[in-house]
Amino acid sequence: MVIPRRALESGPWAAPVAAEPVHATVRLPGSKSETNRALVLAALSDGPSQIRNGLEARDTRLMRDALRVLGVTIDDSDAGVWRVTPPARFSGSGTIDCGLAGTVMRFVPPIAALTDGTVEFTGDAAAEVRPMGPLLDALYDLGVGLDPVQATGLPFRLTGTGEVAGGPLIVDASTSSQYISGLLLAGARYRNGIDIRHRGATTVPSRPNIDMTISMLRERGVHVELSAPDRWIVAPGPIRAKDVTIAPDLSNAAPFLAAGVITMGSVTVPDWPTVTDQPGDHIRRILTEFGSRVELTPAGLVVTGQYPLQGVDLDLHDCSELTPVVAALAAITPEPCRIRGVAHIRGHETDRLKALATELNQLGAHVREESDGLSFRPRVLHGGDFATYADHRMAHAGAVLGLIVDGVVLDDISCTSKTMTGFSALWDDMLDQSAEYAFGQSGADAQAQGQDS
C-alpha cells in the first residue's frame, strides 16, 4: 500500500514515499522544446499548419499568447490538434508576458523585429535576472530599436520597421544556446538571411537544442549551412508549412525513470523515439552509467534499477536540464560522484548549482558547489524542507528524493506546470500502479506457495 500523500498543485507538497519498488508505465505529454519551436515555425511559415500532441503547459501557453500579440491566429480549442495561421505581415503592438520561459524570452524578439510596431516584453521577477544581453545586442546590431538601448534582460521594448536586413552577426552564446536558436528560427525571413558566429569565453551549451532547431528548419525547406565550427548560415527564403506530431518530452521523463532507478524498480515510457535531437535522450546513457539496465523495446524505453548505484563522473554540458534529477541520484549513491560542464545553469530558472547544493545539504547530503558543477560524497539523507525556487526541475529532484527519504516537503509543486501540467497527479498514478503491481506479485506468490504445498 502506498503511504498517504498530498496530490496538490499549489502550496507545500509532502513528497510521497514509495512503499515498494516503483513498477509503472508512464505516458508523457509532448516535448516543450519541440512544441515551442513548432509554434514559432508555424507562425513564420508560408501557410496554415497543424500541430498534434502539442504540450499543454505554462511555457507553451505563454508562447501561443506571445505569437497572437504579433498577429498569428492559433486555434487551440481542440486539445489534440492546434491550427496555426500565420499573418500576411507581422504587425501590431502590445505586451508579451514571457513568464519564466526561456524559449519565449529568446525566440520571440527576433520575430517581433519583423513587426512595424512596438512590443513590450515582461516576465516573472525571476526571469528578469536570466541573461539576454547577447541576443539583444545582436538585434540592436541588426538595426532593431530597443528601449532601453543597453537592455540586458527583461523588461524592455522592441520597435520593428517591418523587415530586418539580416546578414553577419557575432554572438556570445556561452550562457545559452537559445540565442542561436532564436536567431536561426527567424533568419530565413530576414532579407539577407543570417550568418551567425559564436565568439565567447566558453563553448555553446546544450548543442542538441541547436541541432533540433536546424533539423526542424530543414524539414520545412530552409537551407542551413554549417560551414565551420561555431558558425551557422541560414539562407533567405520561405519556411514551408508543415503538419507535425510532437514527440514525448524526454527531459520530463527523467524524474519518472529515476523513480525506477532509486527504488530498484522498473519504469517504461512508451513512444520513446529511436532518433531524436532532444537533449533528454542523454538520460539513457546517464542511467546506464549509474548501473541501471536501460532497454529500448517495442513497448518503449524500459529502465530497471540495479543495486547498488555506481559512482559517476558526468559531463552534462549538452543536456544540462537533466542536472537536478541526476544530482538527486548522485546524492544517494554510495560512491563519490561528480557533475561538471554546467556552469551556465546558474542562469537558468534559478542558480541551479547553488540551489541544488543548498537544498541537498539541508537534507544531510555532502555536496560541494564547484565552478562548473557539483561533487558528491556518500551520506545518509534525512527528511526536511526542500525549496524549489519556482523551478520545475528543482521540484523534480525533490520528488525523486522523497521516494526513499521520508519527510521531504517541497515548498511548492505548482512550478512543475511550467512544462508539465498535472505532474503530481501523474506521480501519484505511477505509485498507484506500483501498489497494484506489488499486490499482484504477492497474490501470485501466495498462489504459488499453495500449489507447492
PDB file of N, CA and C in Angstrom, residues 248-329:
ATOM      1  N   PRO A 248       7.153  12.741 -27.272  1.00  0.00           N
ATOM      2  CA  PRO A 248       7.134  12.924 -25.808  1.00  0.00           C
ATOM      3  C   PRO A 248       8.330  13.740 -25.325  1.00  0.00           C
ATOM      4  N   ASP A 249       8.144  14.426 -24.209  1.00  0.00           N
ATOM      5  CA  ASP A 249       9.209  15.250 -23.637  1.00  0.00           C
ATOM      6  C   ASP A 249      10.181  14.366 -22.872  1.00  0.00           C
ATOM      7  N   LEU A 250      11.361  14.163 -23.431  1.00  0.00           N
ATOM      8  CA  LEU A 250      12.328  13.228 -22.850  1.00  0.00           C
ATOM      9  C   LEU A 250      12.994  13.790 -21.596  1.00  0.00           C
ATOM     10  N   SER A 251      13.096  15.110 -21.491  1.00  0.00           N
ATOM     11  CA  SER A 251      13.634  15.689 -20.255  1.00  0.00           C
ATOM     12  C   SER A 251      12.652  15.502 -19.112  1.00  0.00           C
ATOM     13  N   ASN A 252      11.371  15.642 -19.392  1.00  0.00           N
ATOM     14  CA  ASN A 252      10.364  15.414 -18.359  1.00  0.00           C
ATOM     15  C   ASN A 252      10.226  13.948 -17.995  1.00  0.00           C
ATOM     16  N   ALA A 253      10.772  13.074 -18.817  1.00  0.00           N
ATOM     17  CA  ALA A 253      10.775  11.645 -18.470  1.00  0.00           C
ATOM     18  C   ALA A 253      11.762  11.342 -17.357  1.00  0.00           C
ATOM     19  N   ALA A 254      12.770  12.209 -17.195  1.00  0.00           N
ATOM     20  CA  ALA A 254      13.874  11.921 -16.279  1.00  0.00           C
ATOM     21  C   ALA A 254      13.431  11.600 -14.858  1.00  0.00           C
ATOM     22  N   PRO A 255      12.556  12.399 -14.208  1.00  0.00           N
ATOM     23  CA  PRO A 255      12.198  12.055 -12.824  1.00  0.00           C
ATOM     24  C   PRO A 255      11.468  10.723 -12.713  1.00  0.00           C
ATOM     25  N   PHE A 256      10.668  10.375 -13.704  1.00  0.00           N
ATOM     26  CA  PHE A 256       9.928   9.112 -13.651  1.00  0.00           C
ATOM     27  C   PHE A 256      10.864   7.922 -13.852  1.00  0.00           C
ATOM     28  N   LEU A 257      11.796   8.046 -14.786  1.00  0.00           N
ATOM     29  CA  LEU A 257      12.780   6.977 -14.962  1.00  0.00           C
ATOM     30  C   LEU A 257      13.664   6.863 -13.728  1.00  0.00           C
ATOM     31  N   ALA A 258      14.029   8.011 -13.143  1.00  0.00           N
ATOM     32  CA  ALA A 258      14.836   7.991 -11.919  1.00  0.00           C
ATOM     33  C   ALA A 258      14.087   7.331 -10.775  1.00  0.00           C
ATOM     34  N   ALA A 259      12.756   7.410 -10.784  1.00  0.00           N
ATOM     35  CA  ALA A 259      11.969   6.751  -9.742  1.00  0.00           C
ATOM     36  C   ALA A 259      12.182   5.246  -9.778  1.00  0.00           C
ATOM     37  N   GLY A 260      12.250   4.675 -10.975  1.00  0.00           N
ATOM     38  CA  GLY A 260      12.539   3.252 -11.090  1.00  0.00           C
ATOM     39  C   GLY A 260      13.931   2.917 -10.614  1.00  0.00           C
ATOM     40  N   VAL A 261      14.874   3.815 -10.890  1.00  0.00           N
ATOM     41  CA  VAL A 261      16.271   3.583 -10.506  1.00  0.00           C
ATOM     42  C   VAL A 261      16.440   3.662  -8.997  1.00  0.00           C
ATOM     43  N   ILE A 262      15.910   4.724  -8.381  1.00  0.00           N
ATOM     44  CA  ILE A 262      16.179   4.988  -6.967  1.00  0.00           C
ATOM     45  C   ILE A 262      15.471   3.987  -6.053  1.00  0.00           C
ATOM     46  N   THR A 263      14.367   3.375  -6.551  1.00  0.00           N
ATOM     47  CA  THR A 263      13.625   2.397  -5.739  1.00  0.00           C
ATOM     48  C   THR A 263      13.942   0.961  -6.156  1.00  0.00           C
ATOM     49  N   MET A 264      14.872   0.795  -7.103  1.00  0.00           N
ATOM     50  CA  MET A 264      15.224  -0.521  -7.637  1.00  0.00           C
ATOM     51  C   MET A 264      14.003  -1.204  -8.269  1.00  0.00           C
ATOM     52  N   GLY A 265      13.228  -0.404  -8.962  1.00  0.00           N
ATOM     53  CA  GLY A 265      12.064  -0.923  -9.680  1.00  0.00           C
ATOM     54  C   GLY A 265      12.275  -0.831 -11.174  1.00  0.00           C
ATOM     55  N   SER A 266      11.183  -0.615 -11.917  1.00  0.00           N
ATOM     56  CA  SER A 266      11.272  -0.561 -13.370  1.00  0.00           C
ATOM     57  C   SER A 266      10.182   0.363 -13.901  1.00  0.00           C
ATOM     58  N   VAL A 267      10.559   1.301 -14.763  1.00  0.00           N
ATOM     59  CA  VAL A 267       9.611   2.242 -15.353  1.00  0.00           C
ATOM     60  C   VAL A 267       9.734   2.191 -16.872  1.00  0.00           C
ATOM     61  N   THR A 268       8.579   2.166 -17.547  1.00  0.00           N
ATOM     62  CA  THR A 268       8.516   2.173 -19.005  1.00  0.00           C
ATOM     63  C   THR A 268       7.894   3.481 -19.480  1.00  0.00           C
ATOM     64  N   VAL A 269       8.548   4.131 -20.441  1.00  0.00           N
ATOM     65  CA  VAL A 269       7.992   5.323 -21.087  1.00  0.00           C
ATOM     66  C   VAL A 269       7.702   4.964 -22.541  1.00  0.00           C
ATOM     67  N   PRO A 270       6.418   4.856 -22.914  1.00  0.00           N
ATOM     68  CA  PRO A 270       6.064   4.481 -24.289  1.00  0.00           C
ATOM     69  C   PRO A 270       6.448   5.561 -25.306  1.00  0.00           C
ATOM     70  N   ASP A 271       6.561   5.137 -26.578  1.00  0.00           N
ATOM     71  CA  ASP A 271       6.773   6.033 -27.719  1.00  0.00           C
ATOM     72  C   ASP A 271       8.100   6.778 -27.666  1.00  0.00           C
ATOM     73  N   TRP A 272       9.086   6.185 -27.010  1.00  0.00           N
ATOM     74  CA  TRP A 272      10.407   6.819 -26.994  1.00  0.00           C
ATOM     75  C   TRP A 272      10.979   6.780 -28.410  1.00  0.00           C
ATOM     76  N   PRO A 273      11.378   7.917 -28.965  1.00  0.00           N
ATOM     77  CA  PRO A 273      11.843   7.922 -30.362  1.00  0.00           C
ATOM     78  C   PRO A 273      13.184   7.212 -30.532  1.00  0.00           C
ATOM     79  N   THR A 274      13.323   6.530 -31.661  1.00  0.00           N
ATOM     80  CA  THR A 274      14.592   5.858 -31.952  1.00  0.00           C
ATOM     81  C   THR A 274      15.642   6.859 -32.428  1.00  0.00           C
ATOM     82  N   VAL A 275      15.191   7.959 -33.039  1.00  0.00           N
ATOM     83  CA  VAL A 275      16.087   9.026 -33.481  1.00  0.00           C
ATOM     84  C   VAL A 275      15.515  10.347 -32.993  1.00  0.00           C
ATOM     85  N   THR A 276      16.314  11.132 -32.307  1.00  0.00           N
ATOM     86  CA  THR A 276      15.831  12.405 -31.763  1.00  0.00           C
ATOM     87  C   THR A 276      16.985  13.344 -31.504  1.00  0.00           C
ATOM     88  N   ASP A 277      16.692  14.653 -31.570  1.00  0.00           N
ATOM     89  CA  ASP A 277      17.662  15.671 -31.188  1.00  0.00           C
ATOM     90  C   ASP A 277      17.410  16.190 -29.782  1.00  0.00           C
ATOM     91  N   GLN A 278      16.408  15.655 -29.080  1.00  0.00           N
ATOM     92  CA  GLN A 278      16.126  16.134 -27.733  1.00  0.00           C
ATOM     93  C   GLN A 278      17.288  15.808 -26.786  1.00  0.00           C
ATOM     94  N   PRO A 279      17.809  16.798 -26.068  1.00  0.00           N
ATOM     95  CA  PRO A 279      18.885  16.529 -25.112  1.00  0.00           C
ATOM     96  C   PRO A 279      18.488  15.512 -24.051  1.00  0.00           C
ATOM     97  N   GLY A 280      17.185  15.422 -23.749  1.00  0.00           N
ATOM     98  CA  GLY A 280      16.732  14.479 -22.736  1.00  0.00           C
ATOM     99  C   GLY A 280      17.041  13.035 -23.056  1.00  0.00           C
ATOM    100  N   ASP A 281      17.328  12.744 -24.329  1.00  0.00           N
ATOM    101  CA  ASP A 281      17.675  11.372 -24.706  1.00  0.00           C
ATOM    102  C   ASP A 281      18.970  10.915 -24.043  1.00  0.00           C
ATOM    103  N   HIS A 282      19.790  11.865 -23.587  1.00  0.00           N
ATOM    104  CA  HIS A 282      21.033  11.516 -22.883  1.00  0.00           C
ATOM    105  C   HIS A 282      20.754  10.758 -21.586  1.00  0.00           C
ATOM    106  N   ILE A 283      19.528  10.811 -21.083  1.00  0.00           N
ATOM    107  CA  ILE A 283      19.221  10.114 -19.834  1.00  0.00           C
ATOM    108  C   ILE A 283      19.481   8.621 -19.960  1.00  0.00           C
ATOM    109  N   ARG A 284      19.390   8.092 -21.174  1.00  0.00           N
ATOM    110  CA  ARG A 284      19.670   6.657 -21.363  1.00  0.00           C
ATOM    111  C   ARG A 284      21.118   6.340 -20.999  1.00  0.00           C
ATOM    112  N   ARG A 285      22.038   7.138 -21.521  1.00  0.00           N
ATOM    113  CA  ARG A 285      23.459   6.933 -21.213  1.00  0.00           C
ATOM    114  C   ARG A 285      23.737   7.175 -19.740  1.00  0.00           C
ATOM    115  N   ILE A 286      23.147   8.224 -19.193  1.00  0.00           N
ATOM    116  CA  ILE A 286      23.415   8.605 -17.811  1.00  0.00           C
ATOM    117  C   ILE A 286      22.981   7.514 -16.838  1.00  0.00           C
ATOM    118  N   LEU A 287      21.773   6.993 -17.018  1.00  0.00           N
ATOM    119  CA  LEU A 287      21.284   5.964 -16.101  1.00  0.00           C
ATOM    120  C   LEU A 287      22.064   4.667 -16.261  1.00  0.00           C
ATOM    121  N   THR A 288      22.553   4.402 -17.455  1.00  0.00           N
ATOM    122  CA  THR A 288      23.419   3.231 -17.659  1.00  0.00           C
ATOM    123  C   THR A 288      24.704   3.374 -16.842  1.00  0.00           C
ATOM    124  N   GLU A 289      25.265   4.599 -16.818  1.00  0.00           N
ATOM    125  CA  GLU A 289      26.492   4.812 -16.057  1.00  0.00           C
ATOM    126  C   GLU A 289      26.258   4.657 -14.559  1.00  0.00           C
ATOM    127  N   PHE A 290      25.052   4.941 -14.070  1.00  0.00           N
ATOM    128  CA  PHE A 290      24.720   4.690 -12.677  1.00  0.00           C
ATOM    129  C   PHE A 290      24.570   3.180 -12.391  1.00  0.00           C
ATOM    130  N   GLY A 291      24.597   2.362 -13.438  1.00  0.00           N
ATOM    131  CA  GLY A 291      24.500   0.919 -13.262  1.00  0.00           C
ATOM    132  C   GLY A 291      23.136   0.340 -13.556  1.00  0.00           C
ATOM    133  N   SER A 292      22.194   1.163 -14.021  1.00  0.00           N
ATOM    134  CA  SER A 292      20.851   0.675 -14.313  1.00  0.00           C
ATOM    135  C   SER A 292      20.809  -0.052 -15.648  1.00  0.00           C
ATOM    136  N   ARG A 293      19.807  -0.895 -15.802  1.00  0.00           N
ATOM    137  CA  ARG A 293      19.580  -1.558 -17.083  1.00  0.00           C
ATOM    138  C   ARG A 293      18.628  -0.698 -17.905  1.00  0.00           C
ATOM    139  N   VAL A 294      19.057  -0.328 -19.106  1.00  0.00           N
ATOM    140  CA  VAL A 294      18.294   0.567 -19.973  1.00  0.00           C
ATOM    141  C   VAL A 294      18.081  -0.118 -21.312  1.00  0.00           C
ATOM    142  N   GLU A 295      16.804  -0.291 -21.696  1.00  0.00           N
ATOM    143  CA  GLU A 295      16.483  -1.022 -22.922  1.00  0.00           C
ATOM    144  C   GLU A 295      15.434  -0.252 -23.725  1.00  0.00           C
ATOM    145  N   LEU A 296      15.685  -0.073 -25.018  1.00  0.00           N
ATOM    146  CA  LEU A 296      14.695   0.497 -25.917  1.00  0.00           C
ATOM    147  C   LEU A 296      13.966  -0.661 -26.587  1.00  0.00           C
ATOM    148  N   THR A 297      12.705  -0.846 -26.234  1.00  0.00           N
ATOM    149  CA  THR A 297      11.919  -2.001 -26.662  1.00  0.00           C
ATOM    150  C   THR A 297      10.705  -1.530 -27.460  1.00  0.00           C
ATOM    151  N   PRO A 298       9.971  -2.458 -28.091  1.00  0.00           N
ATOM    152  CA  PRO A 298       8.734  -2.065 -28.783  1.00  0.00           C
ATOM    153  C   PRO A 298       7.722  -1.390 -27.855  1.00  0.00           C
ATOM    154  N   ALA A 299       7.788  -1.701 -26.565  1.00  0.00           N
ATOM    155  CA  ALA A 299       6.864  -1.079 -25.604  1.00  0.00           C
ATOM    156  C   ALA A 299       7.292   0.324 -25.217  1.00  0.00           C
ATOM    157  N   GLY A 300       8.546   0.682 -25.506  1.00  0.00           N
ATOM    158  CA  GLY A 300       9.080   1.987 -25.128  1.00  0.00           C
ATOM    159  C   GLY A 300      10.425   1.839 -24.458  1.00  0.00           C
ATOM    160  N   LEU A 301      10.881   2.900 -23.810  1.00  0.00           N
ATOM    161  CA  LEU A 301      12.138   2.833 -23.060  1.00  0.00           C
ATOM    162  C   LEU A 301      11.853   2.233 -21.693  1.00  0.00           C
ATOM    163  N   VAL A 302      12.584   1.174 -21.357  1.00  0.00           N
ATOM    164  CA  VAL A 302      12.415   0.491 -20.078  1.00  0.00           C
ATOM    165  C   VAL A 302      13.698   0.663 -19.273  1.00  0.00           C
ATOM    166  N   VAL A 303      13.579   1.239 -18.083  1.00  0.00           N
ATOM    167  CA  VAL A 303      14.728   1.436 -17.194  1.00  0.00           C
ATOM    168  C   VAL A 303      14.477   0.664 -15.910  1.00  0.00           C
ATOM    169  N   THR A 304      15.446  -0.182 -15.532  1.00  0.00           N
ATOM    170  CA  THR A 304      15.338  -1.010 -14.335  1.00  0.00           C
ATOM    171  C   THR A 304      16.507  -0.716 -13.410  1.00  0.00           C
ATOM    172  N   GLY A 305      16.205  -0.379 -12.178  1.00  0.00           N
ATOM    173  CA  GLY A 305      17.251  -0.072 -11.212  1.00  0.00           C
ATOM    174  C   GLY A 305      18.017  -1.312 -10.791  1.00  0.00           C
ATOM    175  N   GLN A 306      19.310  -1.149 -10.577  1.00  0.00           N
ATOM    176  CA  GLN A 306      20.183  -2.238 -10.136  1.00  0.00           C
ATOM    177  C   GLN A 306      20.920  -1.784  -8.876  1.00  0.00           C
ATOM    178  N   TYR A 307      21.027  -2.683  -7.901  1.00  0.00           N
ATOM    179  CA  TYR A 307      21.683  -2.343  -6.645  1.00  0.00           C
ATOM    180  C   TYR A 307      23.118  -2.837  -6.662  1.00  0.00           C
ATOM    181  N   PRO A 308      24.075  -2.021  -6.171  1.00  0.00           N
ATOM    182  CA  PRO A 308      23.934  -0.631  -5.726  1.00  0.00           C
ATOM    183  C   PRO A 308      24.161   0.332  -6.885  1.00  0.00           C
ATOM    184  N   LEU A 309      23.772   1.587  -6.709  1.00  0.00           N
ATOM    185  CA  LEU A 309      24.094   2.599  -7.701  1.00  0.00           C
ATOM    186  C   LEU A 309      25.605   2.779  -7.757  1.00  0.00           C
ATOM    187  N   GLN A 310      26.118   3.023  -8.949  1.00  0.00           N
ATOM    188  CA  GLN A 310      27.555   3.191  -9.150  1.00  0.00           C
ATOM    189  C   GLN A 310      27.915   4.665  -9.215  1.00  0.00           C
ATOM    190  N   GLY A 311      29.094   5.008  -8.697  1.00  0.00           N
ATOM    191  CA  GLY A 311      29.567   6.382  -8.772  1.00  0.00           C
ATOM    192  C   GLY A 311      29.780   6.811 -10.213  1.00  0.00           C
ATOM    193  N   VAL A 312      29.560   8.086 -10.501  1.00  0.00           N
ATOM    194  CA  VAL A 312      29.662   8.597 -11.866  1.00  0.00           C
ATOM    195  C   VAL A 312      30.473   9.890 -11.889  1.00  0.00           C
ATOM    196  N   ASP A 313      31.063  10.159 -13.037  1.00  0.00           N
ATOM    197  CA  ASP A 313      31.700  11.441 -13.327  1.00  0.00           C
ATOM    198  C   ASP A 313      31.144  11.867 -14.671  1.00  0.00           C
ATOM    199  N   LEU A 314      30.166  12.790 -14.654  1.00  0.00           N
ATOM    200  CA  LEU A 314      29.364  13.083 -15.835  1.00  0.00           C
ATOM    201  C   LEU A 314      29.562  14.518 -16.310  1.00  0.00           C
ATOM    202  N   ASP A 315      29.818  14.676 -17.618  1.00  0.00           N
ATOM    203  CA  ASP A 315      29.803  15.981 -18.254  1.00  0.00           C
ATOM    204  C   ASP A 315      28.413  16.165 -18.855  1.00  0.00           C
ATOM    205  N   LEU A 316      27.623  17.062 -18.266  1.00  0.00           N
ATOM    206  CA  LEU A 316      26.242  17.275 -18.708  1.00  0.00           C
ATOM    207  C   LEU A 316      26.089  18.570 -19.508  1.00  0.00           C
ATOM    208  N   HIS A 317      27.175  19.026 -20.099  1.00  0.00           N
ATOM    209  CA  HIS A 317      27.163  20.298 -20.825  1.00  0.00           C
ATOM    210  C   HIS A 317      26.080  20.326 -21.900  1.00  0.00           C
ATOM    211  N   ASP A 318      25.895  19.215 -22.612  1.00  0.00           N
ATOM    212  CA  ASP A 318      24.932  19.181 -23.714  1.00  0.00           C
ATOM    213  C   ASP A 318      23.518  18.818 -23.281  1.00  0.00           C
ATOM    214  N   CYS A 319      23.330  18.463 -22.023  1.00  0.00           N
ATOM    215  CA  CYS A 319      21.991  18.066 -21.549  1.00  0.00           C
ATOM    216  C   CYS A 319      21.792  18.583 -20.125  1.00  0.00           C
ATOM    217  N   SER A 320      22.089  19.850 -19.933  1.00  0.00           N
ATOM    218  CA  SER A 320      22.175  20.406 -18.583  1.00  0.00           C
ATOM    219  C   SER A 320      20.840  20.429 -17.851  1.00  0.00           C
ATOM    220  N   GLU A 321      19.701  20.389 -18.594  1.00  0.00           N
ATOM    221  CA  GLU A 321      18.411  20.402 -17.903  1.00  0.00           C
ATOM    222  C   GLU A 321      18.185  19.137 -17.079  1.00  0.00           C
ATOM    223  N   LEU A 322      18.990  18.106 -17.320  1.00  0.00           N
ATOM    224  CA  LEU A 322      18.888  16.874 -16.546  1.00  0.00           C
ATOM    225  C   LEU A 322      19.631  16.962 -15.210  1.00  0.00           C
ATOM    226  N   THR A 323      20.400  18.024 -15.004  1.00  0.00           N
ATOM    227  CA  THR A 323      21.263  18.121 -13.826  1.00  0.00           C
ATOM    228  C   THR A 323      20.527  17.915 -12.505  1.00  0.00           C
ATOM    229  N   PRO A 324      19.385  18.565 -12.246  1.00  0.00           N
ATOM    230  CA  PRO A 324      18.754  18.384 -10.929  1.00  0.00           C
ATOM    231  C   PRO A 324      18.368  16.937 -10.621  1.00  0.00           C
ATOM    232  N   VAL A 325      17.775  16.232 -11.570  1.00  0.00           N
ATOM    233  CA  VAL A 325      17.399  14.836 -11.314  1.00  0.00           C
ATOM    234  C   VAL A 325      18.642  13.974 -11.152  1.00  0.00           C
ATOM    235  N   VAL A 326      19.661  14.207 -11.976  1.00  0.00           N
ATOM    236  CA  VAL A 326      20.911  13.454 -11.848  1.00  0.00           C
ATOM    237  C   VAL A 326      21.550  13.734 -10.495  1.00  0.00           C
ATOM    238  N   ALA A 327      21.474  14.983 -10.035  1.00  0.00           N
ATOM    239  CA  ALA A 327      22.027  15.329  -8.726  1.00  0.00           C
ATOM    240  C   ALA A 327      21.307  14.594  -7.602  1.00  0.00           C
ATOM    241  N   ALA A 328      19.990  14.417  -7.742  1.00  0.00           N
ATOM    242  CA  ALA A 328      19.242  13.669  -6.726  1.00  0.00           C
ATOM    243  C   ALA A 328      19.744  12.233  -6.631  1.00  0.00           C
ATOM    244  N   LEU A 329      20.012  11.621  -7.769  1.00  0.00           N
ATOM    245  CA  LEU A 329      20.554  10.255  -7.755  1.00  0.00           C
ATOM    246  C   LEU A 329      21.967  10.234  -7.177  1.00  0.00           C
TER     247      LEU A 329
END
